[in-house]
JSON list of C-alpha atoms and ligand atoms in Angstrom, two decimals:
[
{"chain": "A", "resi": 1192, "resn": "MET", "atom": "CA", "xyz": [-0.60, 35.62, -16.90]},
{"chain": "A", "resi": 1193, "resn": "THR", "atom": "CA", "xyz": [-2.30, 32.96, -18.94]},
{"chain": "A", "resi": 1194, "resn": "HIS", "atom": "CA", "xyz": [-5.86, 32.45, -19.90]},
{"chain": "A", "resi": 1195, "resn": "GLY", "atom": "CA", "xyz": [-7.36, 29.10, -19.33]},
{"chain": "A", "resi": 1196, "resn": "ASN", "atom": "CA", "xyz": [-9.19, 26.81, -17.11]},
{"chain": "A", "resi": 1197, "resn": "ASP", "atom": "CA", "xyz": [-7.32, 23.60, -16.96]},
{"chain": "A", "resi": 1198, "resn": "ARG", "atom": "CA", "xyz": [-5.55, 21.27, -14.64]},
{"chain": "A", "resi": 1199, "resn": "ALA", "atom": "CA", "xyz": [-2.15, 22.81, -15.33]},
{"chain": "A", "resi": 1200, "resn": "SER", "atom": "CA", "xyz": [-3.25, 26.23, -14.13]},
{"chain": "A", "resi": 1201, "resn": "TYR", "atom": "CA", "xyz": [-4.83, 24.67, -11.06]},
{"chain": "A", "resi": 1202, "resn": "GLU", "atom": "CA", "xyz": [-1.60, 22.86, -10.29]},
{"chain": "A", "resi": 1203, "resn": "ARG", "atom": "CA", "xyz": [0.45, 26.01, -10.73]},
{"chain": "A", "resi": 1204, "resn": "ALA", "atom": "CA", "xyz": [-1.91, 27.76, -8.37]},
{"chain": "A", "resi": 1205, "resn": "MET", "atom": "CA", "xyz": [-1.63, 24.96, -5.82]},
{"chain": "A", "resi": 1206, "resn": "ALA", "atom": "CA", "xyz": [2.14, 25.12, -6.06]},
{"chain": "A", "resi": 1207, "resn": "GLY", "atom": "CA", "xyz": [1.95, 28.83, -5.46]},
{"chain": "A", "resi": 1208, "resn": "THR", "atom": "CA", "xyz": [3.65, 29.67, -8.72]},
{"chain": "A", "resi": 1209, "resn": "SER", "atom": "CA", "xyz": [0.61, 31.39, -10.10]},
{"chain": "A", "resi": 1210, "resn": "ARG", "atom": "CA", "xyz": [-2.73, 32.68, -8.93]},
{"chain": "A", "resi": 1211, "resn": "LEU", "atom": "CA", "xyz": [-6.09, 32.10, -10.45]},
{"chain": "A", "resi": 1212, "resn": "PHE", "atom": "CA", "xyz": [-8.25, 35.01, -11.40]},
{"chain": "A", "resi": 1213, "resn": "ALA", "atom": "CA", "xyz": [-11.75, 35.14, -12.73]},
{"chain": "A", "resi": 1214, "resn": "VAL", "atom": "CA", "xyz": [-12.84, 38.02, -14.87]},
{"chain": "A", "resi": 1215, "resn": "TRP", "atom": "CA", "xyz": [-16.46, 39.05, -14.75]},
{"chain": "A", "resi": 1216, "resn": "PRO", "atom": "CA", "xyz": [-16.91, 41.13, -17.87]},
{"chain": "A", "resi": 1217, "resn": "GLY", "atom": "CA", "xyz": [-19.19, 44.10, -17.46]},
{"chain": "A", "resi": 1218, "resn": "GLU", "atom": "CA", "xyz": [-20.38, 46.84, -19.73]},
{"chain": "A", "resi": 1219, "resn": "TRP", "atom": "CA", "xyz": [-18.39, 49.64, -18.12]},
{"chain": "A", "resi": 1220, "resn": "SER", "atom": "CA", "xyz": [-15.76, 47.80, -16.27]},
{"chain": "A", "resi": 1221, "resn": "SER", "atom": "CA", "xyz": [-14.61, 44.27, -15.79]},
{"chain": "A", "resi": 1222, "resn": "HIS", "atom": "CA", "xyz": [-14.33, 42.93, -12.33]},
{"chain": "A", "resi": 1223, "resn": "LEU", "atom": "CA", "xyz": [-11.39, 40.81, -11.50]},
{"chain": "A", "resi": 1224, "resn": "PHE", "atom": "CA", "xyz": [-11.74, 38.24, -8.78]},
{"chain": "A", "resi": 1225, "resn": "VAL", "atom": "CA", "xyz": [-8.93, 36.42, -7.15]},
{"chain": "A", "resi": 1226, "resn": "ILE", "atom": "CA", "xyz": [-9.88, 32.82, -6.62]},
{"chain": "A", "resi": 1227, "resn": "ASP", "atom": "CA", "xyz": [-8.67, 32.03, -3.17]},
{"chain": "A", "resi": 1228, "resn": "ASP", "atom": "CA", "xyz": [-10.69, 28.96, -2.43]},
{"chain": "A", "resi": 1229, "resn": "LEU", "atom": "CA", "xyz": [-8.84, 26.54, -4.66]},
{"chain": "A", "resi": 1230, "resn": "ASN", "atom": "CA", "xyz": [-10.61, 23.62, -3.11]},
{"chain": "A", "resi": 1231, "resn": "GLU", "atom": "CA", "xyz": [-14.01, 24.83, -4.22]},
{"chain": "A", "resi": 1232, "resn": "TYR", "atom": "CA", "xyz": [-12.66, 25.82, -7.60]},
{"chain": "A", "resi": 1233, "resn": "ALA", "atom": "CA", "xyz": [-11.22, 22.38, -8.15]},
{"chain": "A", "resi": 1234, "resn": "LYS", "atom": "CA", "xyz": [-14.42, 20.64, -7.12]},
{"chain": "A", "resi": 1235, "resn": "ALA", "atom": "CA", "xyz": [-16.51, 22.85, -9.34]},
{"chain": "A", "resi": 1236, "resn": "HIS", "atom": "CA", "xyz": [-14.33, 22.07, -12.32]},
{"chain": "A", "resi": 1237, "resn": "GLY", "atom": "CA", "xyz": [-14.06, 18.38, -11.61]},
{"chain": "A", "resi": 1238, "resn": "ILE", "atom": "CA", "xyz": [-10.30, 18.59, -11.03]},
{"chain": "A", "resi": 1239, "resn": "LYS", "atom": "CA", "xyz": [-10.42, 17.54, -7.44]},
{"chain": "A", "resi": 1240, "resn": "HIS", "atom": "CA", "xyz": [-12.28, 14.47, -6.45]},
{"chain": "A", "resi": 1241, "resn": "ASP", "atom": "CA", "xyz": [-15.51, 15.22, -4.64]},
{"chain": "A", "resi": 1242, "resn": "GLU", "atom": "CA", "xyz": [-16.49, 12.18, -2.67]},
{"chain": "A", "resi": 1243, "resn": "GLU", "atom": "CA", "xyz": [-19.70, 13.66, -1.34]},
{"chain": "A", "resi": 1244, "resn": "ARG", "atom": "CA", "xyz": [-21.06, 14.48, -4.76]},
{"chain": "A", "resi": 1245, "resn": "THR", "atom": "CA", "xyz": [-19.85, 11.43, -6.66]},
{"chain": "A", "resi": 1246, "resn": "GLY", "atom": "CA", "xyz": [-20.36, 8.76, -4.00]},
{"chain": "A", "resi": 1247, "resn": "LEU", "atom": "CA", "xyz": [-16.89, 7.51, -4.88]},
{"chain": "A", "resi": 1248, "resn": "LYS", "atom": "CA", "xyz": [-13.88, 7.48, -2.63]},
{"chain": "A", "resi": 1249, "resn": "ASP", "atom": "CA", "xyz": [-10.60, 8.63, -4.07]},
{"chain": "A", "resi": 1250, "resn": "HIS", "atom": "CA", "xyz": [-8.99, 5.22, -3.93]},
{"chain": "A", "resi": 1251, "resn": "VAL", "atom": "CA", "xyz": [-8.52, 2.20, -6.14]},
{"chain": "A", "resi": 1252, "resn": "HIS", "atom": "CA", "xyz": [-11.95, 0.61, -6.14]},
{"chain": "A", "resi": 1253, "resn": "ASP", "atom": "CA", "xyz": [-12.47, -3.03, -5.47]},
{"chain": "A", "resi": 1254, "resn": "VAL", "atom": "CA", "xyz": [-14.50, -3.65, -8.59]},
{"chain": "A", "resi": 1255, "resn": "ARG", "atom": "CA", "xyz": [-16.32, -6.84, -9.30]},
{"chain": "A", "resi": 1256, "resn": "TRP", "atom": "CA", "xyz": [-17.91, -7.06, -12.70]},
{"chain": "A", "resi": 1257, "resn": "GLU", "atom": "CA", "xyz": [-19.60, -9.55, -14.90]},
{"chain": "A", "resi": 1258, "resn": "LYS", "atom": "CA", "xyz": [-20.91, -9.40, -18.39]},
{"chain": "A", "resi": 1259, "resn": "ASP", "atom": "CA", "xyz": [-24.51, -8.32, -18.39]},
{"chain": "A", "resi": 1260, "resn": "SER", "atom": "CA", "xyz": [-26.45, -11.13, -20.05]},
{"chain": "A", "resi": 1261, "resn": "TYR", "atom": "CA", "xyz": [-29.29, -8.76, -20.87]},
{"chain": "A", "resi": 1262, "resn": "GLY", "atom": "CA", "xyz": [-26.98, -6.41, -22.67]},
{"chain": "A", "resi": 1263, "resn": "ASN", "atom": "CA", "xyz": [-26.30, -5.91, -26.31]},
{"chain": "A", "resi": 1264, "resn": "ASP", "atom": "CA", "xyz": [-24.50, -8.97, -27.61]},
{"chain": "A", "resi": 1265, "resn": "ASN", "atom": "CA", "xyz": [-23.49, -7.61, -30.98]},
{"chain": "A", "resi": 1266, "resn": "PRO", "atom": "CA", "xyz": [-20.00, -9.09, -31.46]},
{"chain": "A", "resi": 1267, "resn": "ARG", "atom": "CA", "xyz": [-18.99, -6.23, -33.73]},
{"chain": "A", "resi": 1268, "resn": "SER", "atom": "CA", "xyz": [-19.76, -3.61, -31.13]},
{"chain": "A", "resi": 1269, "resn": "PRO", "atom": "CA", "xyz": [-16.64, -2.37, -29.36]},
{"chain": "A", "resi": 1270, "resn": "TYR", "atom": "CA", "xyz": [-18.72, -2.06, -26.22]},
{"chain": "A", "resi": 1271, "resn": "ILE", "atom": "CA", "xyz": [-19.98, -4.67, -23.86]},
{"chain": "A", "resi": 1272, "resn": "SER", "atom": "CA", "xyz": [-22.49, -4.22, -21.13]},
{"chain": "A", "resi": 1273, "resn": "ILE", "atom": "CA", "xyz": [-21.22, -5.14, -17.74]},
{"chain": "A", "resi": 1274, "resn": "ARG", "atom": "CA", "xyz": [-22.73, -5.27, -14.33]},
{"chain": "A", "resi": 1275, "resn": "VAL", "atom": "CA", "xyz": [-20.48, -3.56, -11.85]},
{"chain": "A", "resi": 1276, "resn": "SER", "atom": "CA", "xyz": [-20.44, -3.86, -8.13]},
{"chain": "A", "resi": 1277, "resn": "LEU", "atom": "CA", "xyz": [-18.10, -1.89, -5.98]},
{"chain": "A", "resi": 1278, "resn": "GLU", "atom": "CA", "xyz": [-17.02, -4.16, -3.16]},
{"chain": "A", "resi": 1279, "resn": "CYS", "atom": "CA", "xyz": [-15.28, -1.27, -1.48]},
{"chain": "A", "resi": 1280, "resn": "GLY", "atom": "CA", "xyz": [-18.62, 0.23, -0.54]},
{"chain": "A", "resi": 1281, "resn": "CYS", "atom": "CA", "xyz": [-18.60, 3.14, -2.95]},
{"chain": "A", "resi": 1282, "resn": "SER", "atom": "CA", "xyz": [-21.64, 3.98, -5.00]},
{"chain": "A", "resi": 1283, "resn": "ILE", "atom": "CA", "xyz": [-21.79, 5.62, -8.38]},
{"chain": "A", "resi": 1284, "resn": "HIS", "atom": "CA", "xyz": [-23.60, 8.92, -8.26]},
{"chain": "A", "resi": 1285, "resn": "ASP", "atom": "CA", "xyz": [-21.65, 10.54, -11.01]},
{"chain": "A", "resi": 1286, "resn": "LEU", "atom": "CA", "xyz": [-20.94, 8.39, -14.01]},
{"chain": "A", "resi": 1287, "resn": "SER", "atom": "CA", "xyz": [-18.35, 10.66, -15.56]},
{"chain": "A", "resi": 1288, "resn": "ALA", "atom": "CA", "xyz": [-16.35, 10.71, -12.32]},
{"chain": "A", "resi": 1289, "resn": "PHE", "atom": "CA", "xyz": [-16.56, 6.93, -12.18]},
{"chain": "A", "resi": 1290, "resn": "ALA", "atom": "CA", "xyz": [-15.55, 6.70, -15.85]},
{"chain": "A", "resi": 1291, "resn": "ALA", "atom": "CA", "xyz": [-12.46, 8.83, -15.23]},
{"chain": "A", "resi": 1292, "resn": "GLN", "atom": "CA", "xyz": [-11.44, 6.68, -12.26]},
{"chain": "A", "resi": 1293, "resn": "MET", "atom": "CA", "xyz": [-11.95, 3.44, -14.18]},
{"chain": "A", "resi": 1294, "resn": "LYS", "atom": "CA", "xyz": [-9.86, 4.76, -17.04]},
{"chain": "A", "resi": 1295, "resn": "ASP", "atom": "CA", "xyz": [-7.00, 5.47, -14.64]},
{"chain": "A", "resi": 1296, "resn": "GLN", "atom": "CA", "xyz": [-7.37, 2.33, -12.59]},
{"chain": "A", "resi": 1297, "resn": "GLN", "atom": "CA", "xyz": [-8.45, -0.31, -15.10]},
{"chain": "A", "resi": 1298, "resn": "GLY", "atom": "CA", "xyz": [-7.91, 1.24, -18.49]},
{"chain": "A", "resi": 1299, "resn": "TRP", "atom": "CA", "xyz": [-11.61, 1.01, -19.20]},
{"chain": "A", "resi": 1300, "resn": "VAL", "atom": "CA", "xyz": [-13.35, 3.34, -21.55]},
{"chain": "A", "resi": 1301, "resn": "VAL", "atom": "CA", "xyz": [-16.73, 3.76, -19.96]},
{"chain": "A", "resi": 1302, "resn": "ALA", "atom": "CA", "xyz": [-19.52, 5.05, -22.12]},
{"chain": "A", "resi": 1303, "resn": "THR", "atom": "CA", "xyz": [-21.01, 8.02, -20.34]},
{"chain": "A", "resi": 1304, "resn": "SER", "atom": "CA", "xyz": [-23.70, 8.80, -22.86]},
{"chain": "A", "resi": 1305, "resn": "GLY", "atom": "CA", "xyz": [-26.75, 6.89, -21.82]},
{"chain": "A", "resi": 1306, "resn": "GLY", "atom": "CA", "xyz": [-26.92, 3.16, -21.47]},
{"chain": "A", "resi": 1307, "resn": "TRP", "atom": "CA", "xyz": [-26.54, 2.96, -17.79]},
{"chain": "A", "resi": 1308, "resn": "GLY", "atom": "CA", "xyz": [-28.77, 2.60, -14.85]},
{"chain": "A", "resi": 1309, "resn": "SER", "atom": "CA", "xyz": [-28.69, 1.23, -11.39]},
{"chain": "A", "resi": 1310, "resn": "SER", "atom": "CA", "xyz": [-30.69, -1.49, -9.89]},
{"chain": "A", "resi": 1311, "resn": "SER", "atom": "CA", "xyz": [-31.73, -1.52, -6.30]},
{"chain": "A", "resi": 1312, "resn": "GLY", "atom": "CA", "xyz": [-29.04, -2.43, -3.88]},
{"chain": "A", "resi": 1313, "resn": "PRO", "atom": "CA", "xyz": [-25.38, -1.60, -4.12]},
{"chain": "A", "resi": 1314, "resn": "GLU", "atom": "CA", "xyz": [-25.09, -2.68, -7.73]},
{"chain": "A", "resi": 1315, "resn": "GLY", "atom": "CA", "xyz": [-25.05, -0.43, -10.72]},
{"chain": "A", "resi": 1316, "resn": "THR", "atom": "CA", "xyz": [-24.78, -1.16, -14.37]},
{"chain": "A", "resi": 1317, "resn": "ALA", "atom": "CA", "xyz": [-22.28, 0.54, -16.56]},
{"chain": "A", "resi": 1318, "resn": "THR", "atom": "CA", "xyz": [-21.49, 0.08, -20.17]},
{"chain": "A", "resi": 1319, "resn": "GLY", "atom": "CA", "xyz": [-17.81, -0.31, -20.59]},
{"chain": "A", "resi": 1320, "resn": "GLN", "atom": "CA", "xyz": [-15.12, -1.29, -22.98]},
{"chain": "A", "resi": 1321, "resn": "ALA", "atom": "CA", "xyz": [-12.73, -3.79, -21.52]},
{"chain": "B", "resi": 1165, "resn": "ZN", "atom": "ZN1", "xyz": [-14.28, 2.54, -3.90]}
]
């Protein structure tokens, strides 16, 4: 039995090679819960993609982007501001989920700390590193 809360333990649990337990420490006794709803567990820990919450389908997005002319134009900054539109119809409700997908799909490092907003319509603005 290992202690941890990571993707590897989730995958072992999915493969049936291990089970996930949660320990609720108490003063007199500790309660041990078997986590049987792996789906909910994975969503809660951001392991499994949650389309409803993030507004993003689990597919390769059809991303159209252009440099944001109102953004920071400091040539020494490793970041550029870009205006992103998702032609595939997804919308960005959760920037960190979007950032993770863009890293996988495009190799972008998307800044998730501030510096983003969405305008009306299907477009959003993200700060990214191309
Ligand atoms: Zn999409």
